[in-house]
Amino acid sequence: MALFSAFQTTFLLALLSLKTYQSEVLSEPLSLAPESLEVSIDSARQCLHLKWSVHNLAYHQELKMVFQIEISRIKTSNVIWVENYSTTVKRNQVLRWSWESKLPLECAKHSVRMRGAVDDAQVPELRFWSNWTSWEEVDVQSSLGHDPLFVFPKDKLVEEGSNVTICYVSRSHQNNISCYLEGVRMHGEQLDPNVCVFHLKNVPFIRETGTNIYCKADQGDVIKGIVLFVSKVFEEPKDFSCETRDLKTLNCTWAPGSDAGLLTQLSQSYTLFESFSGKKTLCKYKSWCNWQVSPDSQEMYNFTLTAENYLRKRSVHLLFNLTHRVHPMAPFNVFVKNVSATNATMTWKVHSIGNYSTLLCQIELYGEGKVIQKQNVSVKVNGKHLMKKLEPSTEYAAQVRCANANHFWKWSEWTRRNFTTAEAAPSEAPDVWRNVKSVQGHCVVTLFWKPLSKLQANGKILFYNVVLENLDRPSTLKLLSIPAPANGTELTLDRCSYQIHVTANNSVGTSPASVIAVSGDPGNKEVEEERVKGTEDGFCLSWKPQPGDVTGYVVEWCERPGDPLCDLQWKNLGPNTTSTVVSSDAFRPGVRYNFRIYGISTERIPYLLEKKTGYSQELVPSDNPQVLMSNLTSYSFTLSWKDYAAESQPGFVQGYSLYLKSKAARCLPGSEKAVLSDDSICCKYKIDNPKQKTFVVENLQPASFYEFFLTPYTSVGEGPQGAFTKVTTPDEYSHILIRIILPMIFSILLIMILCYLKSQWMKEKCYPDIPDPYKSSVLSLIKSKENPRLTIMNVKDCIPDAIEVINKQEGTRKSLTETEPTKPTYLYLLPTEKSHSGPGPCICFENFTYNQAASDSVSCGHVPVTPKAQPSQLGLLTSSENVPKALGKNYVNSLGEIPAGETNLNYVSQLASPMCGDKSSLPTNPPEPALCSEYKTQMAIPMGLASPPSITLLDEGEHDH
Amino acid sequence: MLALCDLGLVLGLLFLSTPAMGSCLDNYQELLGQLQKQADFMQHTSMLLDPYISIQGLDKDGLKEHCRERPGVFPSKDALQRLSRQEFLQILNTTLGHVLHRLRTLQKDIPKAQDLEKLNIAKLNIRGFKNNIHCMAQLLPGSLEKTEPTPTGPGASPSPTPISDAFQRRLEGCRFLHGYHRFMHSVGQVFREWGQSPSRSRRHSPRRGLRKGTHRTHLSSRNKRLMPRGWLPR
């Protein structure tokens, strides 16, 4: 009962309280109007910040309220913004609300008022608006200062593509203000007489330092402006991804967007938020962030990456299971073990990624840069893989990487190891061929072998063993070891038959033997050579199959045919092969290659089957033959070029072309008209037989001029253009003349020879030798008288008292050289006084000058020159006709004036043999020998020096030489 | 290529005289020639002004006309010519010190490294020039204590009145650089006059430096009058 009484009391009190409350609310309308409204501005952000409170709420009372806010511009009636702001209100709580103006706040006066209403379902009856607050005015212009012009907003930062409103505020009414954006005038709307507004739409990015917008007054130097910093669009992060390598740390990466492009980079922040755990971290770096995995085995992660700058915020999301994003660490402790010639084992370890995780590992084997084996292996901790079918003595590289086998995400990095397999014995016999020559009764065998390929050698070949087995004496073996890298050897054998075994050896073992036999009988029968035509692909050779047992065929050729080391090549072919294509990079156009095809008998003895020759590409002849012409007649001549080596030409010579030029308009039979490279026309003879080396050009015209030129031709064309040889056919009667003239010439020659043979006889008859004064009988006469005073005088001793000299006039001398040279002149020195102071009577021989030219002239006699009337001059007779006259006068007279007993002998010097016909011109009275005689030296004067107009008589001293 | 040539010329001019290395040329004519060449070189607007105008987008009609030197910021040519040699060197040294400081503030508005390099070369040039001024002052009788060689590091300098408006800031920077080049042109002419008057006229007579007592007072008042507006003499 007491309990019931207490409960009833409590209920009544509560009801009373409620009644009281209701009576208060209903009795007088609650004044839940916003109070203490304050408005502040943020010019940089162009924001109005409102701050108010509601005072009339009960203590601890919370009500949902809505506030209606009106913003007017310039005047209160011009309401530009109305917004209802709902929030929960407590008693005396300061409420805040912001509004961003499109128009810079400095451009116009703004006014703000508001009213409130309860918007709470608990008290639906209170849903009515309170009274408006009074207008709160925001007038920034009044605090701008006294500058004549302002432009707003200052240093605004926007994204490209944004719309921006700009205004200027002018203090002067008189000035016209014009505004420009980067030098381009803008047109705006007048907000009031002092304020003009410009609406810029979709502003572009111009430069890092911002866009210049400025306004100028017409008068004065007033300029004001702003810099509008236009940034590039802030992009969201790309390729956002998270992964773990050890299940302890998550590494999240992304590609940040492009830079804002501004000089002052907008600070960007990157935040990582995980929604399941509610954790958040601010990333230090702009492209990656680490996240510690929670130890409570959280599997699912839902990340939000938020990139933010001053202007924009962008987010990307990522939801994943941790075990699906495992990127294993690279395998470690990787080794290649048990490396043999063909096998190797690779072992490695992996980092564990959980107790139950299995890793899938991939092994790749590289040989010569290529993947040759690829294998996948499941691994818990330790991995092992056997690599088979390896090549001996080969370098390999093995690498391994791993990934989560259950949920593949990414492979780990490769871990790589290199190794080389061991060597093995060579697997193939060397390819051997031989060249056999017979030298001085011995058989000189040159063995060639090709080096084994890497796959065949299985290691480094150290040496080759050559075993010579004498087939006639099977017990006789000879072993030669030839160190590598030799590729052949020369053996001198006797006439016996040999079988030669060649093996290649490396450090492990020996290759199979290559066997070739040398027969005592060379057996090289004469085989006719055939021509083959080469192509770009090589020479296609074929041969007749051989009856009987043939173990194979060998084709042999020289790659450098002109070289003494001809670089012998060969090609082994099977017994069923009868054709092959021989190709080589060494084949050159214009070179003749000779191929020999051998059959290999069962005894391994090669025997020559066929010979082929050909060019890989024929060329035109490189030179023309030297052509000799013979048998020239009035109607024909013969050409021959037997020395021409057609085999050395860079193609098979198929014949010759003879070009003949003549004045005749028509070509002779057997020839045809041809046009030469110089557009001249001639006749062409074609000689189809390459072996023909002579040609007779017939049907020519006598006494005609011809030109000919001969050139060989191959299948490609003719030889080089050369010079034409000229020939003129003789006249038809010239041979008759020759029959007459030749005997005449012969007869004349015969007579001349006879004359020459009889010349001694003629000389004796025509001009006998001049006696030597020293051998003269006069000397013997003197000696016989034994007169010591009588001796041969020296020049010094012989002082002529007077000399009669014949003066030679210049004109006279000139006439000598110009007139007939066959008339020689002679000079005589004649004494003119009888008395002299000499030692006694003597004979003087004196010739003052001698004209060499005159002596060389065809003169066969000497003409004495008679002294003339003028004694101091020498004179020359210009004609033999004068000789008798001279002799008739002075010469004879002089002789007559010489007194007896004092007779001086005047000797005439002999210059040349007189002509037979001039014999009569000799002096009729030859001088007689005297007691004293002297012969003075003759002085030769060259023609050039023999030109003085007069010859002065030399004195005594000048005569002495 | 042009930049390289400029750099080579600058370095050549700087290191022909070696005050930066701690010693001065003691040949008056040679040093004067160096100062003339350096002033002539530094007056070229291609060194600073032209790139600045281009970078800041001031190369527009109607805008670049306002990029003119404000009177009073730099001493006029007449004012420089009226100074004695010692006074001239002191004013020059002080003014260039302020220029260096202002260039450091302008550096923030230059985005490209290539243009920054140009600015750094200009600063290096000014430092070398100041060192040569110091050397010249020592050659003159009654050398001035205030023309001390430029320290290699950034020196403390009064900061100009901060301008919050970016547009006005870049316009002022442009005007400042215009004035700087004009000033260096005037300096070059004054140095040239020095070379043309070897008798050292009364106006630029170094002997006036000897009369320290009376001159110092007079110089002080004159320097104050010539100080750039907004800057305080050291």
GROMACS .gro file of C-alpha atoms in nm, chain A residues 154-155 180 182-183 207-214 216 220-227 229 263-264, chain B residues 54-63 66 108-112 164-171 175:
model
   50
  154LYS     CA    1   4.346   3.956  -5.514
  155ASP     CA    2   4.566   3.655  -5.592
  180TYR     CA    3   4.238   4.382  -6.971
  182GLU     CA    4   4.653   3.943  -7.067
  183GLY     CA    5   4.636   4.254  -7.280
  207ARG     CA    6   5.158   3.029  -6.738
  208GLU     CA    7   5.310   2.915  -6.414
  209THR     CA    8   5.326   3.267  -6.278
  210GLY     CA    9   4.953   3.325  -6.321
  211THR     CA   10   4.728   3.533  -6.541
  212ASN     CA   11   4.755   3.911  -6.532
  213ILE     CA   12   4.429   4.107  -6.518
  214TYR     CA   13   4.460   4.481  -6.484
  216LYS     CA   14   4.373   5.143  -6.614
  220GLY     CA   15   4.673   5.962  -6.517
  221ASP     CA   16   4.915   5.682  -6.460
  222VAL     CA   17   4.684   5.469  -6.255
  223ILE     CA   18   4.709   5.097  -6.313
  224LYS     CA   19   4.587   4.829  -6.080
  225GLY     CA   20   4.552   4.465  -6.134
  226ILE     CA   21   4.539   4.120  -5.995
  227VAL     CA   22   4.710   3.793  -6.067
  229PHE     CA   23   4.653   3.186  -6.035
  263LEU     CA   24   5.500   2.837  -5.950
  264THR     CA   25   5.386   2.802  -5.592
 1015SER     CA   26   5.858   3.767  -7.011
 1016ILE     CA   27   5.825   3.534  -6.715
 1017GLN     CA   28   5.572   3.750  -6.538
 1018GLY     CA   29   5.362   3.809  -6.847
 1019LEU     CA   30   5.423   4.181  -6.843
 1020ASP     CA   31   5.512   4.195  -7.210
 1021LYS     CA   32   5.168   4.320  -7.311
 1022ASP     CA   33   5.074   4.650  -7.464
 1023GLY     CA   34   4.943   4.884  -7.204
 1024LEU     CA   35   5.125   4.700  -6.932
 1027HIS     CA   36   5.419   5.089  -6.661
 1069LYS     CA   37   6.073   3.343  -5.553
 1070ASP     CA   38   5.873   3.455  -5.853
 1071ILE     CA   39   6.097   3.291  -6.111
 1072PRO     CA   40   5.990   2.937  -6.191
 1073LYS     CA   41   6.232   2.798  -6.444
 1125SER     CA   42   5.079   4.145  -5.051
 1126ASP     CA   43   4.934   4.207  -5.392
 1127ALA     CA   44   5.104   3.978  -5.641
 1128PHE     CA   45   5.028   4.201  -5.937
 1129GLN     CA   46   5.164   4.508  -5.768
 1130ARG     CA   47   5.463   4.309  -5.651
 1131ARG     CA   48   5.559   4.198  -5.997
 1132LEU     CA   49   5.504   4.547  -6.135
 1136ARG     CA   50   6.021   4.883  -6.221
   0.00000   0.00000   0.00000
